[in-house]
Amino acid sequence: MLAFRPSLLAMAVIASPAGSQGAAEPDRAPAGYVKVFADEFDGTAIDLSKWAYDTHRNAAGWYNQEKQYYAAGRPENARIENGRLIIEARSETLDKARFPDFGGQRYTSTRLFTNGKAAWTYGFYEIRAKIPCGRGTWPAIWMLLEDPKVKWPDGGEIDIMEHVGFDPTKIHQTLITRAFNYNSGVQQTKSFTLPTACTQFHRYQLLWTDKFIVTGVDDEPKFMLKNVKGGRDRWPFDQPMHLLLNIAVGGTWGGQKGIDPAAFPAKMEVDYVRVYQLPGGKK
């Protein structure tokens, strides 16, 4: 098995604070890491120099049989509010004059990503967020390969946080590769209980090096995958990847127990996104 419980060394690394820079929430990167990207969402609008709207599958329908239409530039679905990014999934009125605007879908949401704006290889990532509960919701904070020529899952996927509303107190952190993915029935994943996942903000974290990947929450490592150099089918994590933030609706996982109309509108609130790396291209 490639996956194993985080060692004491890895736990110390992910929880080693670099000190505060005066922000409301202090920087907690491992010692020696410097901030290379941040959005504190302190403005009045989403910063389109940092984020783009991912709408590429609206016409064809989204993956995993999901039921949402990802809107772009629609404040009902994505906005800055009181220093936080709000991503909101909504149930839409079936008005014949309006409904075609949403690709024939009953639900709208937003999928933001840094694709084409910022991508990184290695580093420490921290996203402070509060996620929605409600049967049928599927919020995620995750990473995909920046290179569009490499198709999934060959380029890998890092799920820093996934949650399905029918299981409200459980968080999932997963690493997907060609050898290990849900289509093959074999995954490298960790699921753990977080009783306040939907009622409080938590810091979802990733430490990615050329030797291992550790994911955790609130400075507590939960999952580790070691690079055993078994080829790109097992370890494709040596190329730039971008961040994604979204709420999906329904689908093969999020919709396993149906969709509760009363769960909407459903909001994911993001306090900040911060990325740190070692200087000089160190791994």
Coordinates of N, CA, C and O in Angstrom, one line a residue, residues 95-221:
D95 N -39.4 28.6 -15.1 CA -40.1 29.6 -15.9 C -39.6 29.4 -17.3 O -38.4 29.5 -17.6
K96 N -40.5 29.1 -18.3 CA -40.1 28.8 -19.6 C -39.3 29.9 -20.3 O -38.5 29.6 -21.1
A97 N -39.6 31.1 -19.9 CA -38.8 32.2 -20.6 C -37.4 32.3 -20.0 O -36.5 32.8 -20.7
R98 N -37.2 31.8 -18.8 CA -35.9 32.0 -18.1 C -35.1 30.7 -18.1 O -33.9 30.7 -18.1
F99 N -35.8 29.6 -18.0 CA -35.1 28.3 -17.8 C -34.1 27.9 -18.8 O -33.0 27.4 -18.5
P100 N -34.3 28.3 -20.1 CA -33.2 27.9 -21.1 C -31.9 28.6 -20.8 O -30.8 28.1 -21.3
D101 N -31.9 29.7 -20.0 CA -30.6 30.3 -19.7 C -29.7 29.4 -18.9 O -28.5 29.6 -18.8
F102 N -30.3 28.4 -18.2 CA -29.5 27.5 -17.3 C -29.3 26.1 -18.0 O -29.2 25.1 -17.2
G103 N -29.3 26.1 -19.3 CA -29.0 24.8 -19.9 C -30.0 23.7 -19.7 O -29.6 22.5 -19.7
G104 N -31.2 24.0 -19.3 CA -32.1 23.0 -19.0 C -32.0 22.4 -17.6 O -32.7 21.4 -17.3
Q105 N -31.1 23.0 -16.8 CA -30.9 22.4 -15.4 C -31.8 23.2 -14.4 O -32.0 24.4 -14.5
R106 N -32.2 22.5 -13.4 CA -33.1 23.0 -12.4 C -32.2 23.8 -11.3 O -32.7 24.7 -10.6
Y107 N -30.9 23.5 -11.3 CA -30.1 24.1 -10.2 C -28.9 24.9 -10.9 O -28.4 24.5 -11.9
T108 N -28.6 26.0 -10.2 CA -27.4 26.8 -10.7 C -26.4 26.9 -9.6 O -26.7 26.7 -8.4
S109 N -25.1 27.1 -9.9 CA -24.1 27.2 -9.0 C -22.9 28.0 -9.7 O -23.1 28.5 -10.8
T110 N -21.7 28.0 -9.1 CA -20.5 28.5 -9.7 C -19.3 27.6 -9.4 O -19.2 27.0 -8.4
R111 N -18.5 27.5 -10.4 CA -17.2 26.8 -10.3 C -16.1 27.8 -10.7 O -16.0 28.1 -11.8
L112 N -15.4 28.2 -9.7 CA -14.2 29.1 -9.9 C -12.9 28.4 -9.9 O -12.8 27.4 -9.2
F113 N -12.0 28.8 -10.8 CA -10.7 28.2 -10.8 C -9.6 29.2 -11.1 O -9.9 30.3 -11.6
T114 N -8.4 28.8 -10.9 CA -7.2 29.7 -11.2 C -6.6 29.3 -12.5 O -5.6 29.9 -12.9
N115 N -7.3 28.5 -13.3 CA -6.7 28.0 -14.6 C -6.4 29.2 -15.5 O -7.3 30.1 -15.7
G116 N -5.2 29.3 -16.0 CA -4.8 30.4 -16.9 C -4.4 31.6 -16.1 O -3.9 32.6 -16.7
K117 N -4.6 31.6 -14.8 CA -4.2 32.8 -14.0 C -3.1 32.4 -13.0 O -2.2 33.2 -12.9
A118 N -3.1 31.2 -12.4 CA -2.1 30.8 -11.5 C -2.1 29.3 -11.4 O -3.2 28.7 -11.3
A119 N -0.9 28.7 -11.4 CA -0.8 27.3 -11.1 C 0.6 27.1 -10.5 O 1.5 27.9 -10.6
W120 N 0.7 26.0 -9.7 CA 1.9 25.8 -8.9 C 2.3 24.3 -8.9 O 1.4 23.4 -9.1
T121 N 3.6 24.1 -8.7 CA 4.1 22.7 -8.5 C 4.7 22.7 -7.1 O 5.6 23.5 -6.8
Y122 N 4.1 21.9 -6.2 CA 4.5 21.8 -4.8 C 4.0 23.0 -4.0 O 3.5 24.0 -4.6
G123 N 4.2 23.0 -2.7 CA 3.8 24.1 -1.9 C 2.9 23.7 -0.8 O 2.5 22.5 -0.6
F124 N 2.6 24.7 0.1 CA 1.6 24.5 1.2 C 0.4 25.4 0.8 O 0.5 26.6 0.5
Y125 N -0.8 24.8 1.0 CA -2.0 25.5 0.6 C -3.0 25.4 1.8 O -3.1 24.4 2.4
E126 N -3.6 26.6 2.0 CA -4.6 26.7 3.1 C -5.8 27.5 2.6 O -5.6 28.6 2.2
I127 N -6.9 26.9 2.8 CA -8.2 27.5 2.4 C -9.1 27.4 3.6 O -9.5 26.3 4.1
R128 N -9.5 28.6 4.1 CA -10.4 28.6 5.3 C -11.8 28.8 4.8 O -12.1 29.8 4.1
A129 N -12.7 27.8 5.1 CA -14.0 27.8 4.5 C -15.0 27.2 5.5 O -14.7 26.4 6.3
K130 N -16.3 27.6 5.2 CA -17.4 26.9 5.9 C -18.3 26.4 4.7 O -18.6 27.1 3.8
I131 N -18.7 25.2 4.8 CA -19.3 24.5 3.7 C -20.8 24.3 4.0 O -21.2 24.2 5.2
P132 N -21.6 24.1 3.0 CA -23.1 23.9 3.3 C -23.4 22.4 3.5 O -22.6 21.5 3.1
C133 N -24.5 22.2 4.2 CA -25.0 20.8 4.4 C -26.4 20.8 3.6 O -26.9 21.9 3.3
G134 N -26.9 19.7 3.4 CA -28.2 19.5 2.7 C -28.0 18.4 1.7 O -27.1 18.4 0.9
R135 N -29.0 17.5 1.7 CA -28.9 16.4 0.8 C -28.9 16.8 -0.6 O -29.8 17.6 -1.1
G136 N -27.9 16.4 -1.4 CA -27.8 16.8 -2.8 C -26.7 17.8 -3.0 O -26.3 18.0 -4.2
T137 N -26.1 18.4 -2.0 CA -25.0 19.3 -2.2 C -23.7 18.6 -2.2 O -23.5 17.5 -1.5
W138 N -22.7 19.1 -2.9 CA -21.4 18.5 -3.1 C -20.3 19.5 -3.3 O -19.8 19.8 -4.4
P139 N -19.9 20.2 -2.2 CA -18.9 21.2 -2.3 C -17.5 20.6 -2.4 O -17.3 19.5 -1.8
A140 N -16.6 21.3 -3.0 CA -15.2 20.8 -3.1 C -14.2 21.9 -3.2 O -14.5 23.0 -3.8
I141 N -13.0 21.7 -2.7 CA -11.8 22.5 -2.8 C -10.8 21.5 -3.3 O -10.4 20.6 -2.7
W142 N -10.2 21.8 -4.6 CA -9.4 20.7 -5.2 C -8.5 21.3 -6.2 O -8.5 22.5 -6.5
M143 N -7.7 20.4 -6.8 CA -6.7 20.8 -7.8 C -6.6 19.9 -9.0 O -6.8 18.7 -8.8
L144 N -6.4 20.4 -10.2 CA -6.2 19.7 -11.4 C -5.0 20.2 -12.1 O -4.6 21.3 -12.0
L145 N -4.5 19.3 -13.0 CA -3.4 19.7 -13.8 C -3.7 20.9 -14.7 O -4.8 21.0 -15.3
E146 N -2.7 21.8 -14.8 CA -2.9 23.0 -15.7 C -2.9 22.6 -17.2 O -3.6 23.3 -17.9
D147 N -2.1 21.7 -17.6 CA -1.9 21.3 -19.0 C -3.2 20.7 -19.5 O -3.5 19.6 -19.2
P148 N -3.9 21.4 -20.5 CA -5.2 20.8 -21.0 C -5.0 19.6 -21.9 O -6.0 18.9 -22.2
K149 N -3.8 19.4 -22.4 CA -3.6 18.3 -23.3 C -3.5 16.9 -22.6 O -3.7 15.9 -23.2
V150 N -3.3 16.9 -21.3 CA -3.2 15.7 -20.5 C -4.6 15.5 -19.9 O -5.1 16.3 -19.1
K151 N -5.2 14.4 -20.3 CA -6.6 14.1 -19.8 C -6.7 13.4 -18.5 O -5.8 12.7 -18.1
W152 N -7.8 13.7 -17.8 CA -8.0 13.1 -16.5 C -8.2 11.6 -16.7 O -8.9 11.2 -17.7
P153 N -7.7 10.7 -15.8 CA -6.9 11.1 -14.6 C -5.4 11.0 -14.7 O -4.7 11.0 -13.7
D154 N -4.9 11.1 -16.0 CA -3.5 10.9 -16.2 C -2.7 12.1 -15.5 O -1.6 11.8 -15.1
G155 N -3.3 13.3 -15.4 CA -2.6 14.4 -14.8 C -2.7 14.5 -13.3 O -2.1 15.3 -12.6
G156 N -3.6 13.6 -12.7 CA -3.8 13.6 -11.3 C -4.8 14.6 -10.8 O -5.2 15.5 -11.6
E157 N -5.3 14.4 -9.6 CA -6.3 15.2 -9.0 C -6.0 15.2 -7.5 O -5.7 14.1 -6.9
I158 N -6.0 16.4 -6.9 CA -5.8 16.5 -5.4 C -7.1 17.1 -4.8 O -7.4 18.3 -5.1
D159 N -7.8 16.3 -4.0 CA -9.0 16.8 -3.4 C -8.7 17.2 -2.0 O -8.5 16.4 -1.1
I160 N -8.5 18.5 -1.8 CA -8.2 19.1 -0.4 C -9.4 19.0 0.5 O -9.2 18.8 1.7
M161 N -10.6 19.1 0.0 CA -11.8 18.9 0.7 C -12.9 18.6 -0.2 O -13.1 19.2 -1.2
E162 N -13.6 17.5 0.1 CA -14.9 17.1 -0.5 C -15.9 16.8 0.5 O -15.5 16.2 1.6
H163 N -17.1 17.0 0.3 CA -18.2 16.8 1.2 C -19.5 16.5 0.5 O -19.7 17.1 -0.6
V164 N -20.2 15.6 1.0 CA -21.6 15.3 0.4 C -22.6 15.5 1.5 O -22.4 15.0 2.6
G165 N -23.6 16.3 1.1 CA -24.6 16.8 2.1 C -25.4 15.7 2.9 O -25.8 15.9 4.0
F166 N -25.5 14.5 2.3 CA -26.3 13.5 3.0 C -25.5 12.8 4.1 O -26.0 12.1 4.9
D167 N -24.2 13.2 4.2 CA -23.3 12.7 5.3 C -22.6 13.9 5.9 O -21.4 14.2 5.7
P168 N -23.4 14.7 6.7 CA -23.0 16.1 7.0 C -21.7 16.2 7.8 O -21.1 17.3 7.8
T169 N -21.3 15.3 8.6 CA -20.2 15.4 9.5 C -18.9 14.8 9.0 O -18.0 14.6 9.7
K170 N -18.9 14.4 7.7 CA -17.7 13.7 7.2 C -17.1 14.5 6.1 O -17.7 15.0 5.2
I171 N -15.7 14.6 6.2 CA -14.9 15.2 5.1 C -14.1 14.2 4.4 O -13.6 13.2 5.1
H172 N -13.8 14.4 3.2 CA -13.1 13.4 2.4 C -11.9 14.2 1.7 O -12.0 15.3 1.2
Q173 N -10.7 13.6 1.8 CA -9.5 14.1 1.1 C -8.9 12.9 0.3 O -8.7 11.8 0.8
T174 N -8.7 13.2 -1.0 CA -8.4 12.1 -1.9 C -7.3 12.5 -2.9 O -7.3 13.7 -3.4
L175 N -6.5 11.6 -3.3 CA -5.5 11.8 -4.4 C -5.9 10.8 -5.5 O -6.0 9.6 -5.2
I176 N -6.1 11.3 -6.7 CA -6.5 10.5 -7.8 C -5.4 10.4 -8.9 O -4.8 11.5 -9.2
T177 N -5.1 9.2 -9.4 CA -4.1 9.0 -10.4 C -4.7 8.0 -11.4 O -5.8 7.5 -11.2
R178 N -3.9 7.7 -12.4 CA -4.4 6.7 -13.4 C -4.5 5.3 -12.7 O -5.5 4.6 -13.0
A179 N -3.6 5.0 -11.8 CA -3.7 3.7 -11.1 C -4.7 3.7 -10.0 O -5.3 2.6 -9.7
F180 N -5.0 4.9 -9.4 CA -5.9 4.9 -8.3 C -7.0 6.0 -8.5 O -6.7 7.2 -8.4
N181 N -8.2 5.5 -8.9 CA -9.3 6.4 -9.1 C -10.6 5.7 -9.0 O -10.6 4.5 -9.0
Y182 N -11.7 6.4 -8.8 CA -12.9 5.8 -8.5 C -13.5 4.9 -9.7 O -14.2 4.0 -9.5
N183 N -13.0 5.2 -10.9 CA -13.5 4.3 -12.0 C -12.8 3.0 -12.0 O -13.4 2.0 -12.4
S184 N -11.6 2.9 -11.4 CA -11.0 1.6 -11.3 C -11.4 0.9 -10.0 O -11.0 -0.3 -9.8
G185 N -12.1 1.6 -9.1 CA -12.5 1.0 -7.8 C -11.4 1.0 -6.8 O -11.6 0.5 -5.7
V186 N -10.3 1.7 -7.1 CA -9.2 1.8 -6.1 C -8.8 3.2 -6.0 O -8.5 3.9 -7.0
Q187 N -8.9 3.8 -4.8 CA -8.5 5.2 -4.5 C -7.6 5.3 -3.4 O -7.5 4.4 -2.5
Q188 N -6.8 6.4 -3.3 CA -6.0 6.8 -2.2 C -6.8 7.9 -1.5 O -6.8 9.0 -2.0
T189 N -7.5 7.6 -0.4 CA -8.4 8.6 0.2 C -8.5 8.4 1.7 O -8.1 7.4 2.2
K190 N -8.9 9.5 2.3 CA -9.1 9.5 3.8 C -10.4 10.2 4.0 O -10.6 11.3 3.6
S191 N -11.3 9.5 4.8 CA -12.6 10.1 5.2 C -12.5 10.2 6.7 O -12.1 9.2 7.4
F192 N -13.0 11.3 7.3 CA -12.9 11.5 8.7 C -14.0 12.4 9.2 O -14.6 13.1 8.4
T193 N -14.4 12.2 10.5 CA -15.5 13.0 11.0 C -15.0 14.4 11.5 O -14.0 14.5 12.1
L194 N -15.8 15.4 11.1 CA -15.6 16.7 11.5 C -17.0 17.3 11.9 O -17.8 17.7 11.0
P195 N -17.3 17.2 13.2 CA -18.7 17.5 13.6 C -19.2 18.8 13.2 O -20.4 19.0 13.0
T196 N -18.3 19.8 13.1 CA -18.8 21.2 12.8 C -18.5 21.6 11.4 O -18.3 22.8 11.1
A197 N -18.4 20.7 10.5 CA -18.0 21.0 9.1 C -18.9 22.0 8.5 O -18.5 22.9 7.7
C198 N -20.2 22.0 8.8 CA -21.2 22.9 8.2 C -21.6 24.1 9.0 O -22.3 24.9 8.6
T199 N -21.1 24.1 10.3 CA -21.5 25.2 11.2 C -20.3 26.1 11.5 O -20.6 27.2 12.1
Q200 N -19.1 25.7 11.3 CA -17.9 26.5 11.6 C -17.0 26.6 10.4 O -17.0 25.7 9.6
F201 N -16.1 27.6 10.4 CA -15.0 27.7 9.5 C -13.9 26.7 9.9 O -13.6 26.6 11.1
H202 N -13.3 26.1 8.9 CA -12.1 25.2 9.1 C -11.1 25.5 8.1 O -11.4 26.0 7.0
R203 N -9.8 25.2 8.4 CA -8.7 25.5 7.5 C -8.3 24.1 6.9 O -7.8 23.3 7.5
Y204 N -8.6 24.0 5.6 CA -8.3 22.8 4.8 C -6.9 23.0 4.2 O -6.7 24.0 3.6
Q205 N -6.1 22.0 4.4 CA -4.6 22.2 4.1 C -4.1 21.1 3.3 O -4.5 19.9 3.3
L206 N -3.1 21.5 2.5 CA -2.3 20.6 1.7 C -0.8 20.9 1.7 O -0.5 22.1 1.6
L207 N 0.0 19.9 2.0 CA 1.5 20.1 1.9 C 1.9 19.1 0.8 O 1.8 17.9 1.0
W208 N 2.5 19.7 -0.3 CA 2.8 18.9 -1.5 C 4.3 19.1 -1.8 O 4.8 20.2 -2.0
T209 N 5.1 18.0 -1.7 CA 6.5 18.0 -2.0 C 6.7 17.0 -3.1 O 5.8 16.2 -3.5
D210 N 8.0 16.9 -3.5 CA 8.3 15.8 -4.5 C 8.4 14.5 -3.8 O 8.5 13.4 -4.5
K211 N 8.4 14.4 -2.5 CA 8.6 13.1 -1.8 C 7.3 12.6 -1.2 O 7.1 11.4 -1.1
F212 N 6.3 13.5 -0.8 CA 5.1 13.1 -0.3 C 4.0 14.2 -0.4 O 4.4 15.4 -0.6
I213 N 2.8 13.8 -0.2 CA 1.7 14.8 -0.1 C 1.0 14.5 1.2 O 0.7 13.3 1.5
V214 N 0.7 15.5 2.0 CA -0.1 15.4 3.2 C -1.3 16.3 3.1 O -1.1 17.5 2.7
T215 N -2.5 15.9 3.4 CA -3.6 16.7 3.6 C -4.1 16.7 5.0 O -3.9 15.7 5.7
G216 N -4.7 17.8 5.4 CA -5.2 17.9 6.8 C -6.2 19.0 7.0 O -6.6 19.6 6.0
V217 N -6.6 19.2 8.2 CA -7.5 20.2 8.6 C -7.1 20.8 9.9 O -6.8 20.1 10.8
D218 N -7.1 22.1 10.0 CA -6.8 22.8 11.3 C -5.5 22.3 11.9 O -5.4 22.1 13.1
D219 N -4.5 22.2 11.1 CA -3.2 21.8 11.5 C -3.1 20.3 11.9 O -2.0 19.9 12.4
E220 N -4.1 19.5 11.7 CA -4.0 18.1 12.0 C -4.0 17.3 10.7 O -5.0 17.2 10.0
P221 N -2.8 16.7 10.4 CA -2.7 15.9 9.2 C -3.7 14.7 9.3 O -3.9 14.1 10.3

